[in-house]
């Protein structure tokens, strides 16, 4: 079955008119949306996989308002779904279909409370859009390193709650690694102020890491102390053609040896999704039009000194060793941006080729070639003619193992094979010691996978944590843990 | 009162002869020590602040043996203290004085199970000594970045359980940031196998971050998947004299601008502890014998390219701007090691000057000068003539704010002022938004501080986590949380 057919979360009572009236009094008219047209963008997952219902979209303007809203929900036993930019990919931020879950949007809490360039930190509210945080950091001469395709819409609270990844994880880690402290409204409406901007703080359990990545099931993140990195003054990028994923792994190991941590991104791209991007997206140019591939890598170095020579040296070595077919060094910022537009456009381009089944998986970095070779054979044995579109963050072992339908198959027939294909791919990933959700999270889409691929001990620990932090089970029920 | 006078943890039944016999059968004669002379090194904290008693030192040789030992302890309601290299600084790894706590040493589990240089990961058992892990990584052409004074004795399990810091946190993060996955024996004797070596894995709550830094109160870490970094091929170091901590902060901001993430360490050293090291430790040389200071900084860059020019450029700029009094660039590896010997010897040297009261505190990086200026005035108002010995990891905001007794005061009289001085310093740190334990943890030493300086909401969350993971309260009772 396709994700849209999955059952809604456990039903709970819908909020009574009285409770809704009290909620509205907490946030005031500016924080209340119940007009269907105004609510619509909050209720539809952006790819259209889920559409939910809610009595109202509640938009608190402050931490105290969030606390009051959650406190009232706790009192009334009403389920809450926190939402950021609604750019999630696993159905976590969209309410269920039965209309019982109250959507709490953090969009109005979008203030950067403070920025300290010398100390390298910033305090941002949950509703800040990632691009605005990047801009504020840059204006202070610092880098906020998280970077991903949805950065123009994704908001800080959601990015932390899903421990977002993106293209710079290799160098800077995931979102949780950029969080120094958090402010969280707990499921009983109390506020935990853990907004410390410390690089070292060993005073008990690491609570921020409990809420980061919890997908809204343990509370609502309202603000975060974020770490800022030095702004790299120089970048160098290359687009490289290679004969195999094995060659890409060799190049990766050599690039780490050669450039150390100046290596900021190492993105693997298969010829098929690259072809889709060139065909469907306006203004795209193949950086190596005569190269055969069928594998390509976008390498980027970043640091405080000019890096073109270092990158050229790496490519010359790799060409000489026969590891690489051809390589193009970006000769201008425009050309470098062109390389990245291609990379960032891969997901969008795939939409133009009909239905697709996507797997956001990771394996140990050394096993990326095995994942691709064996995964391709598996998928083709289930749906001959399926078009394999693997690409992703090779340096993190995180491959978006995406599959577009065969040219001669209907979307519906293809999507009917979703579970069959996903199980085969996820079984392979498990065999390789990998993860069925590298960066998107579990949400509603992968709760069964969590139970299938994680031990009873591990799931049991998570269930105990959920029960002790949210005993009434009102926070994002059915997300991450299906029996919550 | 001094730490040695603090009450022991809550009393529990001592293990019966029958239970001890069954324990011994689990681990066999090689895993059993009950001879007082053999047990002694495990029972005394290395500075002599605590000495405990235990019926036996149990040394399991495998994860299954740890599981059986803990399972039996759970059945019998016996408290367990896990111990690594016994290099902790807050009394967490030494059993209580009443002899009821069973010491479980991980020292025999010292195998590196696997190393993957291309993928940049290693699986090491909890008993591996840090220096051995560093060596194994180096032999595979990779860097394990954690580095601290006790690296010749400290063991991986303890380093993770205390989220150890050290001199490279600025660049690579603390120990928890180097952990990809964990294997843990839970307080009921079951094994959680979370030994994944993935750089991205968003499948539910981040359990590894719950056990990392929990100081043995939630289970026993038996093995870890660790991340390895590229081996820097070049290093450049300088020893710099400056007139004030404010100037050091300016230099730090400029160094981050100038060298970006090639800046690996930025260690601040006051003239007083520097003088102690030069006086008491053999073979030490002042890198800037004619400089007045009274502040010094050890800067180190590391990366894939020669870095002397970059560092010289930074120092020339800083000298020209009048920020720096004088600077010496290490002209050889021997000279660079000499700089570090001075830095690493500061704690040891202080012992030769009589009793000292140490504060392992952190503040936001920008507030380091305020901490030092105001902290010095506070301490001198309590004990005139006290010798202030601040030094530490300025780039992390983590200053070891140490105080040696006045020359004309007895050790005992000085130590009698411990709580008075510690409260004053910790109150100041709290006012600056800092932490009363930056890298050493809470252990037995700072449980009252946890309650004093963290909110009831925060401590309450920790207590709930403790209760749900270790309902019988057998794991390191009284550590971190005093009422556990």
Short mmCIF file of N, CA, C and O in Angstrom, two decimals, chain B residues 259-369:
data_model
loop_
_atom_site.label_atom_id
_atom_site.label_comp_id
_atom_site.label_asym_id
_atom_site.label_seq_id
_atom_site.Cartn_x
_atom_site.Cartn_y
_atom_site.Cartn_z
N UNK B 259 41.99 31.68 10.38
CA UNK B 259 42.36 30.29 10.11
C UNK B 259 41.16 29.35 10.04
O UNK B 259 41.31 28.16 9.72
N UNK B 260 39.97 29.89 10.30
CA UNK B 260 38.77 29.06 10.20
C UNK B 260 38.89 27.82 11.06
O UNK B 260 39.43 27.86 12.17
N UNK B 261 38.42 26.70 10.53
CA UNK B 261 38.43 25.47 11.31
C UNK B 261 39.77 24.77 11.29
O UNK B 261 39.92 23.68 11.83
N UNK B 262 40.77 25.40 10.67
CA UNK B 262 42.13 24.86 10.81
C UNK B 262 42.66 25.13 12.21
O UNK B 262 43.65 24.54 12.64
N UNK B 263 42.00 26.02 12.94
CA UNK B 263 42.35 26.28 14.34
C UNK B 263 41.92 25.08 15.17
O UNK B 263 40.72 24.80 15.30
N UNK B 264 42.89 24.38 15.73
CA UNK B 264 42.57 23.13 16.43
C UNK B 264 42.55 23.31 17.95
O UNK B 264 41.84 22.60 18.66
N UNK B 265 43.36 24.21 18.46
CA UNK B 265 43.41 24.42 19.91
C UNK B 265 43.74 25.87 20.20
O UNK B 265 44.49 26.53 19.45
N UNK B 266 43.16 26.37 21.28
CA UNK B 266 43.41 27.75 21.72
C UNK B 266 43.35 27.72 23.23
O UNK B 266 42.28 27.83 23.83
N UNK B 267 44.51 27.52 23.85
CA UNK B 267 44.59 27.28 25.28
C UNK B 267 45.13 28.51 25.99
O UNK B 267 46.21 29.01 25.67
N UNK B 268 44.36 28.97 26.96
CA UNK B 268 44.73 30.15 27.73
C UNK B 268 45.48 29.72 29.00
O UNK B 268 45.07 28.76 29.67
N UNK B 269 46.57 30.41 29.32
CA UNK B 269 47.37 30.05 30.50
C UNK B 269 47.78 31.31 31.24
O UNK B 269 48.35 32.23 30.66
N UNK B 270 47.47 31.35 32.51
CA UNK B 270 47.89 32.46 33.34
C UNK B 270 49.34 32.27 33.78
O UNK B 270 49.84 31.16 33.90
N UNK B 271 50.02 33.40 34.08
CA UNK B 271 51.44 33.34 34.44
C UNK B 271 51.69 32.54 35.72
O UNK B 271 52.74 31.90 35.87
N UNK B 272 50.73 32.56 36.67
CA UNK B 272 50.96 31.87 37.94
C UNK B 272 51.11 30.35 37.75
O UNK B 272 52.12 29.77 38.14
N UNK B 273 50.12 29.66 37.17
CA UNK B 273 50.33 28.22 36.97
C UNK B 273 51.49 27.93 36.01
O UNK B 273 52.18 26.91 36.17
N UNK B 274 51.73 28.81 35.06
CA UNK B 274 52.88 28.61 34.17
C UNK B 274 54.17 28.61 34.99
O UNK B 274 55.05 27.76 34.80
N UNK B 275 54.25 29.55 35.94
CA UNK B 275 55.42 29.61 36.81
C UNK B 275 55.57 28.34 37.63
O UNK B 275 56.68 27.82 37.80
N UNK B 276 54.46 27.80 38.14
CA UNK B 276 54.52 26.55 38.90
C UNK B 276 55.11 25.43 38.05
O UNK B 276 55.93 24.63 38.50
N UNK B 277 54.66 25.34 36.80
CA UNK B 277 55.14 24.26 35.92
C UNK B 277 56.63 24.41 35.66
O UNK B 277 57.39 23.43 35.68
N UNK B 278 57.06 25.64 35.44
CA UNK B 278 58.49 25.87 35.15
C UNK B 278 59.35 25.54 36.39
O UNK B 278 60.46 25.05 36.28
N UNK B 279 58.77 25.79 37.56
CA UNK B 279 59.52 25.58 38.79
C UNK B 279 59.60 24.10 39.18
O UNK B 279 60.63 23.63 39.64
N UNK B 280 58.48 23.37 38.99
CA UNK B 280 58.41 22.03 39.59
C UNK B 280 58.61 20.88 38.62
O UNK B 280 58.89 19.76 39.05
N UNK B 281 58.39 21.09 37.36
CA UNK B 281 58.46 19.96 36.43
C UNK B 281 59.82 19.95 35.74
O UNK B 281 60.31 21.00 35.32
N UNK B 282 60.42 18.77 35.62
CA UNK B 282 61.75 18.71 35.02
C UNK B 282 61.72 19.01 33.52
O UNK B 282 60.77 18.63 32.82
N UNK B 283 62.72 19.70 33.05
CA UNK B 283 62.91 19.87 31.61
C UNK B 283 62.01 20.88 30.93
O UNK B 283 61.94 20.94 29.71
N UNK B 284 61.30 21.72 31.73
CA UNK B 284 60.40 22.70 31.11
C UNK B 284 61.17 23.98 30.79
O UNK B 284 62.00 24.42 31.58
N UNK B 285 60.84 24.58 29.64
CA UNK B 285 61.48 25.83 29.26
C UNK B 285 60.41 26.86 28.93
O UNK B 285 59.43 26.54 28.24
N UNK B 286 60.58 28.07 29.36
CA UNK B 286 59.63 29.13 29.02
C UNK B 286 59.84 29.52 27.55
O UNK B 286 60.94 29.91 27.17
N UNK B 287 58.81 29.42 26.74
CA UNK B 287 58.98 29.74 25.33
C UNK B 287 59.25 31.23 25.11
O UNK B 287 59.81 31.61 24.07
N UNK B 288 58.83 32.08 26.04
CA UNK B 288 59.01 33.54 25.91
C UNK B 288 59.56 34.07 27.23
O UNK B 288 58.85 34.77 27.97
N UNK B 289 60.82 33.74 27.54
CA UNK B 289 61.34 34.02 28.89
C UNK B 289 61.32 35.50 29.26
O UNK B 289 61.24 35.83 30.45
N UNK B 290 61.34 36.39 28.27
CA UNK B 290 61.40 37.80 28.65
C UNK B 290 60.04 38.49 28.57
O UNK B 290 59.93 39.69 28.81
N UNK B 291 59.01 37.74 28.23
CA UNK B 291 57.68 38.36 28.11
C UNK B 291 57.05 38.56 29.48
O UNK B 291 57.24 37.75 30.39
N UNK B 292 56.30 39.64 29.63
CA UNK B 292 55.67 39.93 30.91
C UNK B 292 54.33 39.22 31.10
O UNK B 292 53.92 38.90 32.19
N UNK B 293 53.63 39.02 29.97
CA UNK B 293 52.28 38.47 30.10
C UNK B 293 51.36 39.48 30.73
O UNK B 293 51.34 40.63 30.27
N UNK B 294 50.61 39.16 31.77
CA UNK B 294 50.63 37.90 32.51
C UNK B 294 49.74 36.81 31.90
O UNK B 294 49.38 35.88 32.62
N UNK B 295 49.40 36.93 30.64
CA UNK B 295 48.59 35.89 30.02
C UNK B 295 49.34 35.30 28.84
O UNK B 295 50.06 36.02 28.14
N UNK B 296 49.11 34.01 28.64
CA UNK B 296 49.75 33.31 27.53
C UNK B 296 48.70 32.45 26.83
O UNK B 296 47.73 32.02 27.45
N UNK B 297 48.92 32.27 25.53
CA UNK B 297 48.01 31.42 24.77
C UNK B 297 48.84 30.46 23.95
O UNK B 297 49.84 30.85 23.34
N UNK B 298 48.42 29.20 23.97
CA UNK B 298 49.00 28.21 23.07
C UNK B 298 48.00 27.99 21.93
O UNK B 298 46.89 27.52 22.16
N UNK B 299 48.41 28.42 20.72
CA UNK B 299 47.56 28.28 19.54
C UNK B 299 48.10 27.15 18.69
O UNK B 299 49.31 27.08 18.46
N UNK B 300 47.21 26.29 18.20
CA UNK B 300 47.68 25.27 17.26
C UNK B 300 46.74 25.19 16.06
O UNK B 300 45.52 25.14 16.22
N UNK B 301 47.32 25.18 14.87
CA UNK B 301 46.57 24.92 13.64
C UNK B 301 46.91 23.51 13.17
O UNK B 301 48.02 23.03 13.40
N UNK B 302 45.97 22.87 12.50
CA UNK B 302 46.22 21.53 11.97
C UNK B 302 45.45 21.37 10.68
O UNK B 302 44.32 21.85 10.56
N UNK B 303 46.07 20.72 9.69
CA UNK B 303 45.37 20.53 8.43
C UNK B 303 46.21 19.81 7.40
O UNK B 303 47.30 19.31 7.71
N UNK B 304 45.70 19.76 6.17
CA UNK B 304 46.34 18.95 5.14
C UNK B 304 47.46 19.68 4.39
O UNK B 304 48.04 19.10 3.47
N UNK B 305 47.73 20.92 4.73
CA UNK B 305 48.73 21.71 4.01
C UNK B 305 49.65 22.37 5.03
O UNK B 305 49.27 22.52 6.20
N UNK B 306 50.84 22.79 4.64
CA UNK B 306 51.73 23.49 5.58
C UNK B 306 51.06 24.76 6.10
O UNK B 306 50.43 25.49 5.32
N UNK B 307 51.20 24.99 7.40
CA UNK B 307 50.39 26.05 8.03
C UNK B 307 51.21 27.13 8.71
O UNK B 307 50.64 28.07 9.28
N UNK B 308 52.54 27.03 8.65
CA UNK B 308 53.37 28.03 9.31
C UNK B 308 53.09 29.44 8.79
O UNK B 308 53.01 30.39 9.58
N UNK B 309 52.94 29.56 7.46
CA UNK B 309 52.71 30.89 6.89
C UNK B 309 51.39 31.48 7.39
O UNK B 309 51.31 32.67 7.71
N UNK B 310 50.37 30.63 7.44
CA UNK B 310 49.06 31.11 7.89
C UNK B 310 49.15 31.59 9.34
O UNK B 310 48.62 32.66 9.69
N UNK B 311 49.83 30.82 10.17
CA UNK B 311 49.95 31.19 11.57
C UNK B 311 50.81 32.45 11.73
O UNK B 311 50.46 33.36 12.50
N UNK B 312 51.90 32.51 10.99
CA UNK B 312 52.74 33.70 11.06
C UNK B 312 51.98 34.95 10.64
O UNK B 312 52.12 36.02 11.25
N UNK B 313 51.17 34.81 9.60
CA UNK B 313 50.35 35.93 9.15
C UNK B 313 49.41 36.42 10.24
O UNK B 313 49.26 37.63 10.48
N UNK B 314 48.79 35.48 10.94
CA UNK B 314 47.89 35.82 12.04
C UNK B 314 48.65 36.57 13.14
O UNK B 314 48.19 37.61 13.64
N UNK B 315 49.82 36.05 13.51
CA UNK B 315 50.57 36.65 14.61
C UNK B 315 51.10 38.04 14.22
O UNK B 315 51.10 38.97 15.04
N UNK B 316 51.52 38.18 12.96
CA UNK B 316 52.01 39.49 12.50
C UNK B 316 50.91 40.53 12.60
O UNK B 316 51.11 41.64 13.10
N UNK B 317 49.72 40.15 12.14
CA UNK B 317 48.55 41.05 12.24
C UNK B 317 48.27 41.43 13.69
O UNK B 317 48.03 42.60 14.01
N UNK B 318 48.30 40.42 14.57
CA UNK B 318 47.96 40.66 15.97
C UNK B 318 49.02 41.52 16.66
O UNK B 318 48.69 42.38 17.49
N UNK B 319 50.28 41.30 16.31
CA UNK B 319 51.36 42.13 16.87
C UNK B 319 51.20 43.57 16.41
O UNK B 319 51.29 44.52 17.20
N UNK B 320 50.93 43.72 15.12
CA UNK B 320 50.77 45.05 14.54
C UNK B 320 49.60 45.79 15.20
O UNK B 320 49.66 46.99 15.45
N UNK B 321 48.52 45.05 15.48
CA UNK B 321 47.35 45.68 16.10
C UNK B 321 47.56 45.93 17.59
O UNK B 321 46.66 46.45 18.26
N UNK B 322 48.71 45.55 18.13
CA UNK B 322 48.98 45.78 19.55
C UNK B 322 48.20 44.85 20.47
O UNK B 322 48.07 45.11 21.67
N UNK B 323 47.69 43.77 19.92
CA UNK B 323 46.85 42.84 20.67
C UNK B 323 47.73 41.88 21.48
O UNK B 323 47.31 41.35 22.50
N UNK B 324 48.93 41.70 20.99
CA UNK B 324 49.82 40.67 21.49
C UNK B 324 51.15 41.31 21.88
O UNK B 324 51.61 42.22 21.21
N UNK B 325 51.74 40.84 22.98
CA UNK B 325 53.03 41.39 23.42
C UNK B 325 54.20 40.76 22.65
O UNK B 325 55.09 41.45 22.16
N UNK B 326 54.15 39.44 22.55
CA UNK B 326 55.24 38.73 21.87
C UNK B 326 54.71 37.35 21.49
O UNK B 326 53.70 36.88 22.03
N UNK B 327 55.39 36.69 20.57
CA UNK B 327 54.94 35.37 20.13
C UNK B 327 56.13 34.55 19.68
O UNK B 327 57.07 35.08 19.09
N UNK B 328 56.08 33.23 19.97
CA UNK B 328 57.12 32.30 19.51
C UNK B 328 56.45 31.21 18.69
O UNK B 328 55.53 30.53 19.17
N UNK B 329 56.88 31.05 17.46
CA UNK B 329 56.37 29.98 16.61
C UNK B 329 57.23 28.73 16.84
O UNK B 329 58.46 28.84 16.92
N UNK B 330 56.60 27.58 16.99
CA UNK B 330 57.38 26.35 17.15
C UNK B 330 58.11 26.08 15.84
O UNK B 330 57.48 25.97 14.79
N UNK B 331 59.44 25.98 15.93
CA UNK B 331 60.24 25.80 14.71
C UNK B 331 60.56 24.33 14.47
O UNK B 331 61.20 23.98 13.50
N UNK B 332 60.13 23.46 15.39
CA UNK B 332 60.38 22.02 15.22
C UNK B 332 59.28 21.28 15.96
O UNK B 332 58.58 21.84 16.80
N UNK B 333 59.17 19.99 15.67
CA UNK B 333 58.21 19.16 16.39
C UNK B 333 58.57 19.12 17.87
O UNK B 333 57.69 19.13 18.74
N UNK B 334 59.88 19.10 18.16
CA UNK B 334 60.32 19.05 19.56
C UNK B 334 59.84 20.29 20.30
O UNK B 334 59.35 20.22 21.44
N UNK B 335 59.94 21.43 19.63
CA UNK B 335 59.53 22.68 20.27
C UNK B 335 58.00 22.69 20.49
O UNK B 335 57.51 23.11 21.53
N UNK B 336 57.29 22.19 19.47
CA UNK B 336 55.83 22.12 19.59
C UNK B 336 55.46 21.21 20.77
O UNK B 336 54.59 21.57 21.58
N UNK B 337 56.10 20.07 20.87
CA UNK B 337 55.83 19.18 22.02
C UNK B 337 56.19 19.86 23.33
O UNK B 337 55.52 19.64 24.35
N UNK B 338 57.22 20.67 23.31
CA UNK B 338 57.60 21.41 24.51
C UNK B 338 56.48 22.34 24.97
O UNK B 338 56.17 22.42 26.16
N UNK B 339 55.88 23.05 24.02
CA UNK B 339 54.74 23.92 24.36
C UNK B 339 53.64 23.09 25.05
O UNK B 339 53.09 23.48 26.08
N UNK B 340 53.34 21.94 24.45
CA UNK B 340 52.25 21.12 24.98
C UNK B 340 52.60 20.49 26.33
O UNK B 340 51.72 20.31 27.17
N UNK B 341 53.86 20.15 26.54
CA UNK B 341 54.25 19.59 27.84
C UNK B 341 53.98 20.60 28.94
O UNK B 341 53.50 20.25 30.03
N UNK B 342 54.28 21.85 28.66
CA UNK B 342 53.98 22.91 29.62
C UNK B 342 52.48 22.94 29.92
O UNK B 342 52.06 22.95 31.09
N UNK B 343 51.69 22.97 28.85
CA UNK B 343 50.24 23.04 29.02
C UNK B 343 49.71 21.84 29.79
O UNK B 343 48.90 21.98 30.72
N UNK B 344 50.16 20.65 29.39
CA UNK B 344 49.64 19.42 30.02
C UNK B 344 50.15 19.27 31.45
O UNK B 344 49.55 18.55 32.24
N UNK B 345 51.24 19.94 31.79
CA UNK B 345 51.81 19.79 33.12
C UNK B 345 51.21 20.72 34.17
O UNK B 345 51.54 20.61 35.36
N UNK B 346 50.30 21.59 33.77
CA UNK B 346 49.82 22.61 34.70
C UNK B 346 49.13 22.02 35.93
O UNK B 346 49.36 22.47 37.06
N UNK B 347 48.30 20.99 35.73
CA UNK B 347 47.58 20.38 36.86
C UNK B 347 48.56 19.72 37.81
O UNK B 347 48.49 19.91 39.03
N UNK B 348 49.46 18.93 37.23
CA UNK B 348 50.46 18.22 38.02
C UNK B 348 51.31 19.21 38.84
O UNK B 348 51.54 19.01 40.04
N UNK B 349 51.73 20.29 38.19
CA UNK B 349 52.62 21.25 38.87
C UNK B 349 51.95 21.88 40.07
O UNK B 349 52.59 22.17 41.09
N UNK B 350 50.63 22.07 39.95
CA UNK B 350 49.92 22.76 41.02
C UNK B 350 49.96 21.97 42.33
O UNK B 350 49.91 22.57 43.41
N UNK B 351 50.06 20.65 42.21
CA UNK B 351 50.11 19.80 43.41
C UNK B 351 51.29 20.18 44.30
O UNK B 351 51.23 20.01 45.52
N UNK B 352 52.38 20.63 43.66
CA UNK B 352 53.59 20.93 44.43
C UNK B 352 53.45 22.21 45.27
O UNK B 352 54.34 22.53 46.05
N UNK B 353 52.38 22.93 45.06
CA UNK B 353 52.21 24.21 45.77
C UNK B 353 51.19 24.10 46.90
O UNK B 353 50.62 25.09 47.33
N UNK B 354 50.91 22.88 47.33
CA UNK B 354 49.97 22.70 48.44
C UNK B 354 48.54 22.57 47.93
O UNK B 354 48.29 22.44 46.73
N UNK B 355 47.62 22.59 48.89
CA UNK B 355 46.22 22.31 48.57
C UNK B 355 45.68 23.30 47.55
O UNK B 355 46.06 24.47 47.52
N UNK B 356 44.78 22.78 46.72
CA UNK B 356 44.13 23.66 45.75
C UNK B 356 42.65 23.33 45.66
O UNK B 356 42.22 22.23 45.98
N UNK B 357 41.89 24.33 45.28
CA UNK B 357 40.46 24.17 45.06
C UNK B 357 40.22 24.45 43.59
O UNK B 357 40.61 25.51 43.08
N UNK B 358 39.61 23.47 42.91
CA UNK B 358 39.51 23.56 41.46
C UNK B 358 38.07 23.73 41.02
O UNK B 358 37.17 23.15 41.61
N UNK B 359 37.89 24.52 40.01
CA UNK B 359 36.56 24.73 39.46
C UNK B 359 36.63 24.47 37.97
O UNK B 359 37.31 25.17 37.24
N UNK B 360 35.90 23.44 37.57
CA UNK B 360 35.87 23.07 36.16
C UNK B 360 34.62 23.71 35.56
O UNK B 360 33.56 23.10 35.49
N UNK B 361 34.75 24.97 35.19
CA UNK B 361 33.55 25.73 34.80
C UNK B 361 33.63 26.17 33.34
O UNK B 361 34.70 26.22 32.74
N UNK B 362 32.46 26.47 32.77
CA UNK B 362 32.43 27.06 31.44
C UNK B 362 31.43 28.20 31.42
O UNK B 362 30.48 28.23 32.21
N UNK B 363 31.70 29.14 30.54
CA UNK B 363 30.79 30.26 30.30
C UNK B 363 30.73 30.46 28.79
O UNK B 363 31.57 29.91 28.06
N UNK B 364 29.77 31.25 28.30
CA UNK B 364 29.84 31.58 26.87
C UNK B 364 31.22 32.17 26.57
O UNK B 364 31.76 32.93 27.39
N UNK B 365 31.78 31.81 25.43
CA UNK B 365 33.16 32.17 25.12
C UNK B 365 33.43 33.66 25.35
O UNK B 365 34.47 34.04 25.91
N UNK B 366 32.49 34.49 24.97
CA UNK B 366 32.69 35.93 25.10
C UNK B 366 32.77 36.40 26.55
O UNK B 366 33.18 37.53 26.82
N UNK B 367 32.33 35.56 27.47
CA UNK B 367 32.33 35.95 28.88
C UNK B 367 33.53 35.42 29.66
O UNK B 367 33.60 35.60 30.89
N UNK B 368 34.48 34.80 29.00
CA UNK B 368 35.66 34.30 29.70
C UNK B 368 36.40 35.42 30.44
O UNK B 368 36.76 35.25 31.62
N UNK B 369 36.65 36.59 29.81
CA UNK B 369 37.35 37.63 30.57
C UNK B 369 36.58 38.07 31.81
O UNK B 369 37.17 38.27 32.88
#
